[in-house]
Amino acid sequence: MGLSAPGVRIQEKFAEGGSSVLYKGTDLKTNEPRAVKFLNAQSKADPKMVKAFKTEAALLAGLQHEGLIRVYANGESGDDHYLVMEYFAGKNLKRLLQEKNRELPHLALDIFQGVSESLCYLHLNGIVHKDVKPENVLLSESGVTKLIDLSIAEKPGFLASLGLFKRAVQGTPSYMSPEQIQGRAVDFRTDIYSLGATMYEVYAGVPPFVGRKQEEILTKHLRERPKPPSDHDQEIPAELDKLILDMLEKDVAKRVPDMNMLIYRLAKVKQAIGASPMGARAFGRTTRLIVRSGRITYVRIDQTKKTGKRSEHVGLLTNVSRAGLGFQAAESPTNGEALEMVLVVPPLKAPIQLAGKVMWTNRTPEDDLFAVGVRLSQSPPDYLQKFESLKNALGGNR
């Protein structure tokens, strides 16, 4: 075979993509299973592909989330480039669609809530995935979901100097946003569009746009409005129909504004159609809680001024997690701005004090409010305990 990675015994090949090959391996210290990803012969001879592979490794190395594949090591062995990763036994959504899996429609809302949480975590860390599609969503037999493949992901400021993202078209045609197709700057809403196209295919059985040639599909993304998913399946409820179409808006200003709001709306769809809450069938630990009666008071911190009157603002809390939170407010903090926050979340009696950094702020299409996403930078020592208490009190919702 000739392939090797330090500390891992390489075994059989179990998957192959356009640029890489995946082998199953065993960690020599822990005896735990591992997946080892190698660039294939053609890609390792291409400096751009090597650079993209290293970029993916650098992005993944700093991430730890239940819905993402964990990376343990990366490097070079001879002329081979490798990633040692968590081994995850599961099928991707594309395969489940091809197999016409009967359980898929009943599991889909829970699956997409899990994928949304993974994307929200990426976005809170400043990363745009750029290739959300059925092939990149894995589902295990126990119901755990994983979002994979950050090979073309973009982190503004981190990746710009590498010159990897200047091609006009980069992604998968059936799921690409209009701004991607046109080679314009992308933000987190690009992933919302691609996830909308993925959801469309899972519920309708076909992607939102089809064509004989790639150019035909790309043109439809730019110019045509998709038919409602219910045109393909009349059992799709109106609430879900509208959400998917809102995710597929060509104008980013009209699209679902961010992953926090998408998670919130997915929960509202589930409530409206009477879907049962997620049970013990897993989908990982609950990482984000939907809040329907919470309030946030926050102070915007000007890092350049050490004095001055502190001005408090009030917003409506929509969701909270271990890593970040979302809220709606009448005024808009700026991206990158520091906030000091006090959360009042029934049924907890005591408020929670937190600090964080604004990762996005967008006006919501439905009303004259701004949707704000914050990555936590400071939290009290007992925050995780309070989070678990809140989760139990809210019934483990997502």
CSV table of C-alpha atoms in Angstrom, one decimal:
chain,number,residue,atom,x,y,z
A,1,MET,CA,0.0,0.0,0.0
A,2,GLY,CA,2.8,2.4,0.9
A,3,LEU,CA,0.6,4.9,2.8
A,4,SER,CA,1.4,5.8,6.4
A,5,ALA,CA,0.5,8.3,9.1
A,6,PRO,CA,2.3,8.4,12.4
A,7,GLY,CA,0.6,6.6,15.3
A,8,VAL,CA,-2.0,5.0,13.1
A,9,ARG,CA,-2.2,1.5,11.6
A,10,ILE,CA,-3.7,2.0,8.1
A,11,GLN,CA,-6.3,-0.6,7.1
A,12,GLU,CA,-8.8,-0.8,4.2
A,13,LYS,CA,-10.0,2.0,1.9
A,14,PHE,CA,-13.7,2.8,2.6
A,15,ALA,CA,-14.4,6.0,0.6
A,16,GLU,CA,-13.1,8.0,-2.3
A,17,GLY,CA,-13.8,11.5,-3.5
A,18,GLY,CA,-12.7,13.8,-6.4
A,19,SER,CA,-9.4,14.8,-4.7
A,20,SER,CA,-8.9,12.4,-1.8
A,21,VAL,CA,-9.1,8.8,-0.5
A,22,LEU,CA,-10.3,7.7,2.9
A,23,TYR,CA,-8.9,4.7,4.8
A,24,LYS,CA,-10.0,3.2,8.0
A,25,GLY,CA,-7.2,3.0,10.6
A,26,THR,CA,-6.6,2.3,14.3
A,27,ASP,CA,-4.9,4.6,16.8
A,28,LEU,CA,-1.9,2.6,18.1
A,29,LYS,CA,-2.1,4.2,21.6
A,30,THR,CA,-5.8,4.1,22.3
A,31,ASN,CA,-6.8,1.3,19.9
A,32,GLU,CA,-9.8,3.5,18.7
A,33,PRO,CA,-10.9,3.6,15.1
A,34,ARG,CA,-9.7,6.5,13.0
A,35,ALA,CA,-10.4,7.7,9.5
A,36,VAL,CA,-7.2,8.8,7.5
A,37,LYS,CA,-7.7,11.1,4.5
A,38,PHE,CA,-5.0,11.2,1.9
A,39,LEU,CA,-4.8,13.3,-1.2
A,40,ASN,CA,-5.0,11.2,-4.4
A,41,ALA,CA,-2.1,11.0,-6.9
A,42,GLN,CA,-3.5,13.7,-9.2
A,43,SER,CA,-4.3,16.2,-6.4
A,44,LYS,CA,-1.0,15.9,-4.5
A,45,ALA,CA,0.8,16.9,-7.7
A,46,ASP,CA,-1.3,20.1,-7.9
A,47,PRO,CA,0.1,22.9,-5.6
A,48,LYS,CA,-3.4,24.5,-5.3
A,49,MET,CA,-5.0,21.2,-4.1
A,50,VAL,CA,-2.2,20.7,-1.6
A,51,LYS,CA,-2.7,24.2,-0.3
A,52,ALA,CA,-6.5,23.7,0.0
A,53,PHE,CA,-5.9,20.4,1.8
A,54,LYS,CA,-3.6,22.1,4.3
A,55,THR,CA,-6.2,24.9,4.7
A,56,GLU,CA,-8.9,22.4,5.5
A,57,ALA,CA,-6.6,20.8,8.1
A,58,ALA,CA,-5.9,24.3,9.7
A,59,LEU,CA,-9.6,25.1,9.9
A,60,LEU,CA,-10.7,21.8,11.3
A,61,ALA,CA,-7.9,21.6,13.9
A,62,GLY,CA,-9.4,24.4,16.0
A,63,LEU,CA,-13.0,23.2,15.9
A,64,GLN,CA,-14.7,20.9,18.4
A,65,HIS,CA,-18.4,20.4,17.9
A,66,GLU,CA,-20.6,17.3,18.1
A,67,GLY,CA,-21.8,17.8,14.6
A,68,LEU,CA,-18.4,18.1,13.0
A,69,ILE,CA,-15.8,15.4,12.3
A,70,ARG,CA,-12.9,15.9,14.8
A,71,VAL,CA,-9.3,16.1,13.4
A,72,TYR,CA,-6.6,14.6,15.6
A,73,ALA,CA,-3.5,15.2,13.4
A,74,ASN,CA,-2.3,16.3,10.0
A,75,GLY,CA,1.0,16.4,8.2
A,76,GLU,CA,3.1,14.8,5.5
A,77,SER,CA,4.6,11.3,5.1
A,78,GLY,CA,7.0,11.2,2.2
A,79,ASP,CA,5.1,12.9,-0.6
A,80,ASP,CA,1.7,12.0,0.9
A,81,HIS,CA,-0.5,14.5,2.7
A,82,TYR,CA,-2.8,13.2,5.4
A,83,LEU,CA,-5.5,14.0,7.9
A,84,VAL,CA,-6.2,11.7,10.9
A,85,MET,CA,-9.8,12.1,11.9
A,86,GLU,CA,-12.6,10.7,13.9
A,87,TYR,CA,-14.1,7.6,12.3
A,88,PHE,CA,-17.8,8.0,11.7
A,89,ALA,CA,-19.8,5.1,10.3
A,90,GLY,CA,-22.8,6.5,8.5
A,91,LYS,CA,-24.5,7.0,5.2
A,92,ASN,CA,-24.8,10.4,3.5
A,93,LEU,CA,-28.2,11.9,2.7
A,94,LYS,CA,-27.6,11.5,-1.1
A,95,ARG,CA,-27.3,7.8,-0.7
A,96,LEU,CA,-30.3,7.6,1.6
A,97,LEU,CA,-32.3,9.5,-1.1
A,98,GLN,CA,-31.1,7.1,-3.8
A,99,GLU,CA,-32.1,4.1,-1.6
A,100,LYS,CA,-35.6,5.8,-1.0
A,101,ASN,CA,-35.2,5.4,2.7
A,102,ARG,CA,-38.7,5.4,4.2
A,103,GLU,CA,-37.6,6.9,7.5
A,104,LEU,CA,-35.9,9.9,6.0
A,105,PRO,CA,-39.0,12.2,5.7
A,106,HIS,CA,-39.8,11.5,9.4
A,107,LEU,CA,-36.2,12.2,10.5
A,108,ALA,CA,-35.5,15.2,8.2
A,109,LEU,CA,-36.4,18.0,10.5
A,110,ASP,CA,-34.2,16.7,13.3
A,111,ILE,CA,-31.4,16.1,10.8
A,112,PHE,CA,-31.6,19.6,9.5
A,113,GLN,CA,-31.7,21.1,13.0
A,114,GLY,CA,-28.5,19.2,13.7
A,115,VAL,CA,-26.9,20.4,10.5
A,116,SER,CA,-28.0,24.0,11.3
A,117,GLU,CA,-26.3,23.8,14.7
A,118,SER,CA,-23.1,22.6,13.0
A,119,LEU,CA,-23.3,25.5,10.6
A,120,CYS,CA,-24.1,28.0,13.3
A,121,TYR,CA,-21.0,26.8,15.2
A,122,LEU,CA,-18.9,27.3,12.0
A,123,HIS,CA,-20.4,30.8,11.5
A,124,LEU,CA,-19.7,31.8,15.1
A,125,ASN,CA,-16.1,30.9,14.3
A,126,GLY,CA,-16.2,33.0,11.1
A,127,ILE,CA,-16.2,30.1,8.7
A,128,VAL,CA,-18.5,29.8,5.6
A,129,HIS,CA,-18.8,26.2,4.5
A,130,LYS,CA,-19.6,26.9,0.8
A,131,ASP,CA,-20.4,23.3,-0.1
A,132,VAL,CA,-23.5,22.2,1.9
A,133,LYS,CA,-25.2,19.4,0.0
A,134,PRO,CA,-26.7,15.9,0.7
A,135,GLU,CA,-23.3,14.2,0.1
A,136,ASN,CA,-21.8,16.2,2.9
A,137,VAL,CA,-24.4,15.3,5.5
A,138,LEU,CA,-23.8,12.0,7.2
A,139,LEU,CA,-26.3,10.1,9.3
A,140,SER,CA,-25.4,7.1,11.6
A,141,GLU,CA,-27.8,4.2,12.3
A,142,SER,CA,-28.3,5.7,15.8
A,143,GLY,CA,-29.4,9.0,14.4
A,144,VAL,CA,-26.2,11.1,14.9
A,145,THR,CA,-25.6,13.7,12.2
A,146,LYS,CA,-22.3,15.1,11.0
A,147,LEU,CA,-21.5,17.8,8.5
A,148,ILE,CA,-18.3,17.1,6.6
A,149,ASP,CA,-15.9,18.5,4.0
A,150,LEU,CA,-14.4,21.9,4.6
A,151,SER,CA,-12.2,21.7,1.5
A,152,ILE,CA,-13.5,24.9,0.0
A,153,ALA,CA,-14.6,26.6,3.2
A,154,GLU,CA,-13.7,30.3,3.6
A,155,LYS,CA,-12.7,32.3,6.6
A,156,PRO,CA,-12.4,35.9,5.7
A,157,GLY,CA,-9.1,37.4,6.7
A,158,PHE,CA,-7.6,33.9,7.4
A,159,LEU,CA,-7.8,32.5,3.9
A,160,ALA,CA,-7.8,35.6,1.7
A,161,SER,CA,-4.0,35.6,1.4
A,162,LEU,CA,-3.9,32.0,0.2
A,163,GLY,CA,-5.6,32.9,-3.1
A,164,LEU,CA,-7.8,29.8,-3.0
A,165,PHE,CA,-11.2,31.4,-3.5
A,166,LYS,CA,-10.8,33.6,-6.6
A,167,ARG,CA,-12.4,31.3,-9.1
A,168,ALA,CA,-15.8,32.5,-10.3
A,169,VAL,CA,-17.5,29.2,-9.8
A,170,GLN,CA,-16.6,27.0,-6.8
A,171,GLY,CA,-19.1,24.6,-5.3
A,172,THR,CA,-21.7,22.0,-6.5
A,173,PRO,CA,-24.1,23.4,-9.2
A,174,SER,CA,-27.3,22.1,-7.8
A,175,TYR,CA,-26.8,23.7,-4.4
A,176,MET,CA,-24.8,26.9,-5.2
A,177,SER,CA,-26.1,30.4,-4.2
A,178,PRO,CA,-26.4,33.1,-6.8
A,179,GLU,CA,-23.6,35.1,-5.3
A,180,GLN,CA,-21.3,32.0,-5.5
A,181,ILE,CA,-22.1,31.5,-9.1
A,182,GLN,CA,-21.4,35.1,-9.9
A,183,GLY,CA,-18.1,35.0,-8.1
A,184,ARG,CA,-19.2,37.7,-5.6
A,185,ALA,CA,-18.2,37.9,-2.0
A,186,VAL,CA,-20.0,35.3,0.1
A,187,ASP,CA,-21.1,35.4,3.7
A,188,PHE,CA,-23.0,33.1,6.1
A,189,ARG,CA,-26.2,33.4,4.1
A,190,THR,CA,-24.6,31.5,1.3
A,191,ASP,CA,-24.7,28.4,3.5
A,192,ILE,CA,-28.4,29.1,4.2
A,193,TYR,CA,-29.2,29.0,0.5
A,194,SER,CA,-27.3,25.7,0.0
A,195,LEU,CA,-28.9,24.2,3.0
A,196,GLY,CA,-32.3,25.3,1.6
A,197,ALA,CA,-31.5,23.5,-1.7
A,198,THR,CA,-30.5,20.4,0.3
A,199,MET,CA,-33.7,20.5,2.3
A,200,TYR,CA,-35.7,21.0,-1.0
A,201,GLU,CA,-34.2,17.8,-2.5
A,202,VAL,CA,-34.8,15.7,0.6
A,203,TYR,CA,-38.5,16.7,0.8
A,204,ALA,CA,-39.3,17.1,-2.9
A,205,GLY,CA,-37.2,14.2,-4.2
A,206,VAL,CA,-35.3,16.5,-6.7
A,207,PRO,CA,-33.1,19.6,-6.4
A,208,PRO,CA,-34.8,23.0,-6.8
A,209,PHE,CA,-33.3,23.3,-10.3
A,210,VAL,CA,-32.4,20.5,-12.8
A,211,GLY,CA,-30.9,20.6,-16.3
A,212,ARG,CA,-29.0,18.6,-18.8
A,213,LYS,CA,-25.9,20.8,-18.5
A,214,GLN,CA,-24.2,22.5,-15.6
A,215,GLU,CA,-24.6,25.9,-17.2
A,216,GLU,CA,-28.4,25.4,-17.5
A,217,ILE,CA,-28.6,24.6,-13.7
A,218,LEU,CA,-26.5,27.6,-12.8
A,219,THR,CA,-28.6,30.0,-15.0
A,220,LYS,CA,-31.8,28.8,-13.3
A,221,HIS,CA,-30.3,29.6,-9.9
A,222,LEU,CA,-29.7,33.1,-11.1
A,223,ARG,CA,-32.9,33.7,-12.9
A,224,GLU,CA,-35.8,31.4,-12.0
A,225,ARG,CA,-37.8,31.0,-8.9
A,226,PRO,CA,-38.1,27.5,-7.6
A,227,LYS,CA,-41.4,25.8,-7.5
A,228,PRO,CA,-42.7,25.2,-4.0
A,229,PRO,CA,-41.6,21.8,-2.7
A,230,SER,CA,-45.3,20.9,-2.2
A,231,ASP,CA,-45.7,20.9,-6.0
A,232,HIS,CA,-43.7,17.6,-5.9
A,233,ASP,CA,-45.3,16.3,-2.7
A,234,GLN,CA,-48.6,17.6,-1.5
A,235,GLU,CA,-48.0,16.3,2.0
A,236,ILE,CA,-45.3,18.9,2.7
A,237,PRO,CA,-46.9,21.4,5.1
A,238,ALA,CA,-47.2,25.1,4.2
A,239,GLU,CA,-45.0,26.3,7.0
A,240,LEU,CA,-42.1,24.1,5.7
A,241,ASP,CA,-42.8,25.1,2.2
A,242,LYS,CA,-42.4,28.8,3.1
A,243,LEU,CA,-39.3,28.3,5.1
A,244,ILE,CA,-37.5,26.5,2.3
A,245,LEU,CA,-38.5,29.1,-0.2
A,246,ASP,CA,-37.3,31.9,2.2
A,247,MET,CA,-33.9,30.1,2.4
A,248,LEU,CA,-33.7,30.0,-1.4
A,249,GLU,CA,-34.3,33.8,-2.0
A,250,LYS,CA,-31.8,35.0,-4.6
A,251,ASP,CA,-31.5,38.4,-2.9
A,252,VAL,CA,-29.5,37.8,0.3
A,253,ALA,CA,-31.3,40.7,2.0
A,254,LYS,CA,-34.6,38.7,1.6
A,255,ARG,CA,-33.1,35.4,2.6
A,256,VAL,CA,-33.4,33.9,6.1
A,257,PRO,CA,-30.8,36.2,7.8
A,258,ASP,CA,-28.7,33.8,9.8
A,259,MET,CA,-28.4,30.4,11.3
A,260,ASN,CA,-29.7,31.5,14.7
A,261,MET,CA,-33.0,32.6,13.0
A,262,LEU,CA,-33.1,29.4,10.9
A,263,ILE,CA,-32.8,27.2,14.0
A,264,TYR,CA,-35.6,29.2,15.6
A,265,ARG,CA,-37.8,28.9,12.6
A,266,LEU,CA,-37.2,25.2,12.2
A,267,ALA,CA,-38.3,24.8,15.8
A,268,LYS,CA,-41.5,26.8,15.0
A,269,VAL,CA,-42.2,24.6,12.0
A,270,LYS,CA,-41.9,21.5,14.1
A,271,GLN,CA,-44.2,23.0,16.7
A,272,ALA,CA,-46.7,24.1,14.0
A,273,ILE,CA,-46.9,20.7,12.3
A,274,GLY,CA,-47.0,18.8,15.6
A,275,ALA,CA,-43.7,16.9,15.1
A,276,SER,CA,-42.6,15.1,18.2
A,277,PRO,CA,-39.5,16.5,20.0
A,278,MET,CA,-36.2,14.8,19.6
A,279,GLY,CA,-36.0,11.8,21.8
A,280,ALA,CA,-33.3,9.4,22.9
A,281,ARG,CA,-32.5,8.4,19.3
A,282,ALA,CA,-29.5,10.7,19.7
A,283,PHE,CA,-28.6,13.3,17.1
A,284,GLY,CA,-25.8,14.2,19.6
A,285,ARG,CA,-26.1,16.2,22.7
A,286,THR,CA,-28.4,19.2,22.6
A,287,THR,CA,-26.2,22.2,21.9
A,288,ARG,CA,-28.7,24.9,21.2
A,289,LEU,CA,-31.9,25.8,23.1
A,290,ILE,CA,-34.8,27.7,21.6
A,291,VAL,CA,-36.0,30.5,23.9
A,292,ARG,CA,-39.5,31.9,23.4
A,293,SER,CA,-39.8,34.2,26.4
A,294,GLY,CA,-36.2,35.3,27.1
A,295,ARG,CA,-34.8,38.8,27.3
A,296,ILE,CA,-31.3,40.2,26.8
A,297,THR,CA,-29.9,43.5,28.1
A,298,TYR,CA,-26.6,44.3,26.6
A,299,VAL,CA,-23.9,47.0,26.6
A,300,ARG,CA,-21.9,47.8,23.5
A,301,ILE,CA,-18.2,48.1,24.4
A,302,ASP,CA,-16.1,50.7,22.5
A,303,GLN,CA,-12.6,49.2,22.7
A,304,THR,CA,-11.0,52.5,21.8
A,305,LYS,CA,-12.6,54.5,24.7
A,306,LYS,CA,-12.0,53.7,28.3
A,307,THR,CA,-14.4,56.3,29.7
A,308,GLY,CA,-17.9,57.5,28.8
A,309,LYS,CA,-21.5,56.7,29.6
A,310,ARG,CA,-22.5,53.1,29.3
A,311,SER,CA,-25.7,52.8,27.2
A,312,GLU,CA,-27.9,49.7,27.7
A,313,HIS,CA,-30.0,48.1,25.0
A,314,VAL,CA,-32.7,45.5,25.2
A,315,GLY,CA,-33.4,42.6,22.9
A,316,LEU,CA,-35.5,39.5,22.5
A,317,LEU,CA,-33.4,36.3,23.1
A,318,THR,CA,-34.2,33.6,20.5
A,319,ASN,CA,-31.7,30.9,21.3
A,320,VAL,CA,-28.6,30.1,23.4
A,321,SER,CA,-25.9,27.5,23.3
A,322,ARG,CA,-22.6,26.6,25.0
A,323,ALA,CA,-20.7,28.6,22.4
A,324,GLY,CA,-23.0,31.5,21.4
A,325,LEU,CA,-26.4,33.0,21.4
A,326,GLY,CA,-28.9,34.8,19.1
A,327,PHE,CA,-31.3,37.7,19.7
A,328,GLN,CA,-33.4,40.3,17.9
A,329,ALA,CA,-33.1,44.0,18.6
A,330,ALA,CA,-34.3,47.3,17.2
A,331,GLU,CA,-30.8,48.6,16.7
A,332,SER,CA,-27.8,47.0,15.1
A,333,PRO,CA,-24.4,46.3,16.8
A,334,THR,CA,-21.5,46.1,14.3
A,335,ASN,CA,-19.7,42.9,13.4
A,336,GLY,CA,-16.7,42.4,15.6
A,337,GLU,CA,-18.1,44.6,18.4
A,338,ALA,CA,-17.7,43.4,22.0
A,339,LEU,CA,-20.9,43.1,24.1
A,340,GLU,CA,-21.5,42.6,27.8
A,341,MET,CA,-24.8,40.8,28.3
A,342,VAL,CA,-27.3,39.9,30.9
A,343,LEU,CA,-29.8,37.1,30.0
A,344,VAL,CA,-33.1,36.6,31.7
A,345,VAL,CA,-34.3,33.2,30.7
A,346,PRO,CA,-37.4,31.7,32.3
A,347,PRO,CA,-37.7,29.4,34.2
A,348,LEU,CA,-34.2,30.2,35.6
A,349,LYS,CA,-34.7,32.6,38.5
A,350,ALA,CA,-31.2,34.3,38.4
A,351,PRO,CA,-30.0,36.2,35.4
A,352,ILE,CA,-26.9,35.0,33.5
A,353,GLN,CA,-24.0,37.4,32.8
A,354,LEU,CA,-22.0,36.8,29.7
A,355,ALA,CA,-19.6,38.6,27.3
A,356,GLY,CA,-19.0,38.0,23.6
A,357,LYS,CA,-18.2,39.2,20.2
A,358,VAL,CA,-20.8,40.0,17.4
A,359,MET,CA,-20.3,37.7,14.5
A,360,TRP,CA,-23.1,38.9,12.3
A,361,THR,CA,-26.0,41.3,12.3
A,362,ASN,CA,-28.7,41.3,9.6
A,363,ARG,CA,-32.2,42.9,9.2
A,364,THR,CA,-34.9,40.3,9.4
A,365,PRO,CA,-37.2,40.2,6.3
A,366,GLU,CA,-40.4,39.7,8.3
A,367,ASP,CA,-40.1,42.7,10.6
A,368,ASP,CA,-38.1,45.8,11.3
A,369,LEU,CA,-35.6,44.1,13.7
A,370,PHE,CA,-32.0,43.0,13.5
A,371,ALA,CA,-31.0,39.4,14.0
A,372,VAL,CA,-27.7,39.3,15.9
A,373,GLY,CA,-25.3,36.3,16.5
A,374,VAL,CA,-22.8,36.5,19.3
A,375,ARG,CA,-19.8,34.2,20.0
A,376,LEU,CA,-19.2,33.9,23.7
A,377,SER,CA,-15.8,35.0,24.9
A,378,GLN,CA,-16.5,34.9,28.7
A,379,SER,CA,-19.0,33.1,30.8
A,380,PRO,CA,-19.3,32.4,34.6
A,381,PRO,CA,-17.8,29.2,35.9
A,382,ASP,CA,-21.2,27.7,36.5
A,383,TYR,CA,-22.5,28.6,33.0
A,384,LEU,CA,-22.5,25.0,31.7
A,385,GLN,CA,-24.4,23.9,34.8
A,386,LYS,CA,-27.0,26.7,34.2
A,387,PHE,CA,-27.2,25.7,30.6
A,388,GLU,CA,-27.9,22.0,31.5
A,389,SER,CA,-30.5,23.2,34.1
A,390,LEU,CA,-32.2,25.3,31.4
A,391,LYS,CA,-32.1,22.4,29.0
A,392,ASN,CA,-33.9,20.2,31.5
A,393,ALA,CA,-36.4,22.9,32.3
A,394,LEU,CA,-37.2,23.4,28.6
A,395,GLY,CA,-37.5,19.7,27.9
A,396,GLY,CA,-34.3,19.3,25.9
A,397,ASN,CA,-35.6,21.3,23.0
A,398,ARG,CA,-33.4,22.3,20.1
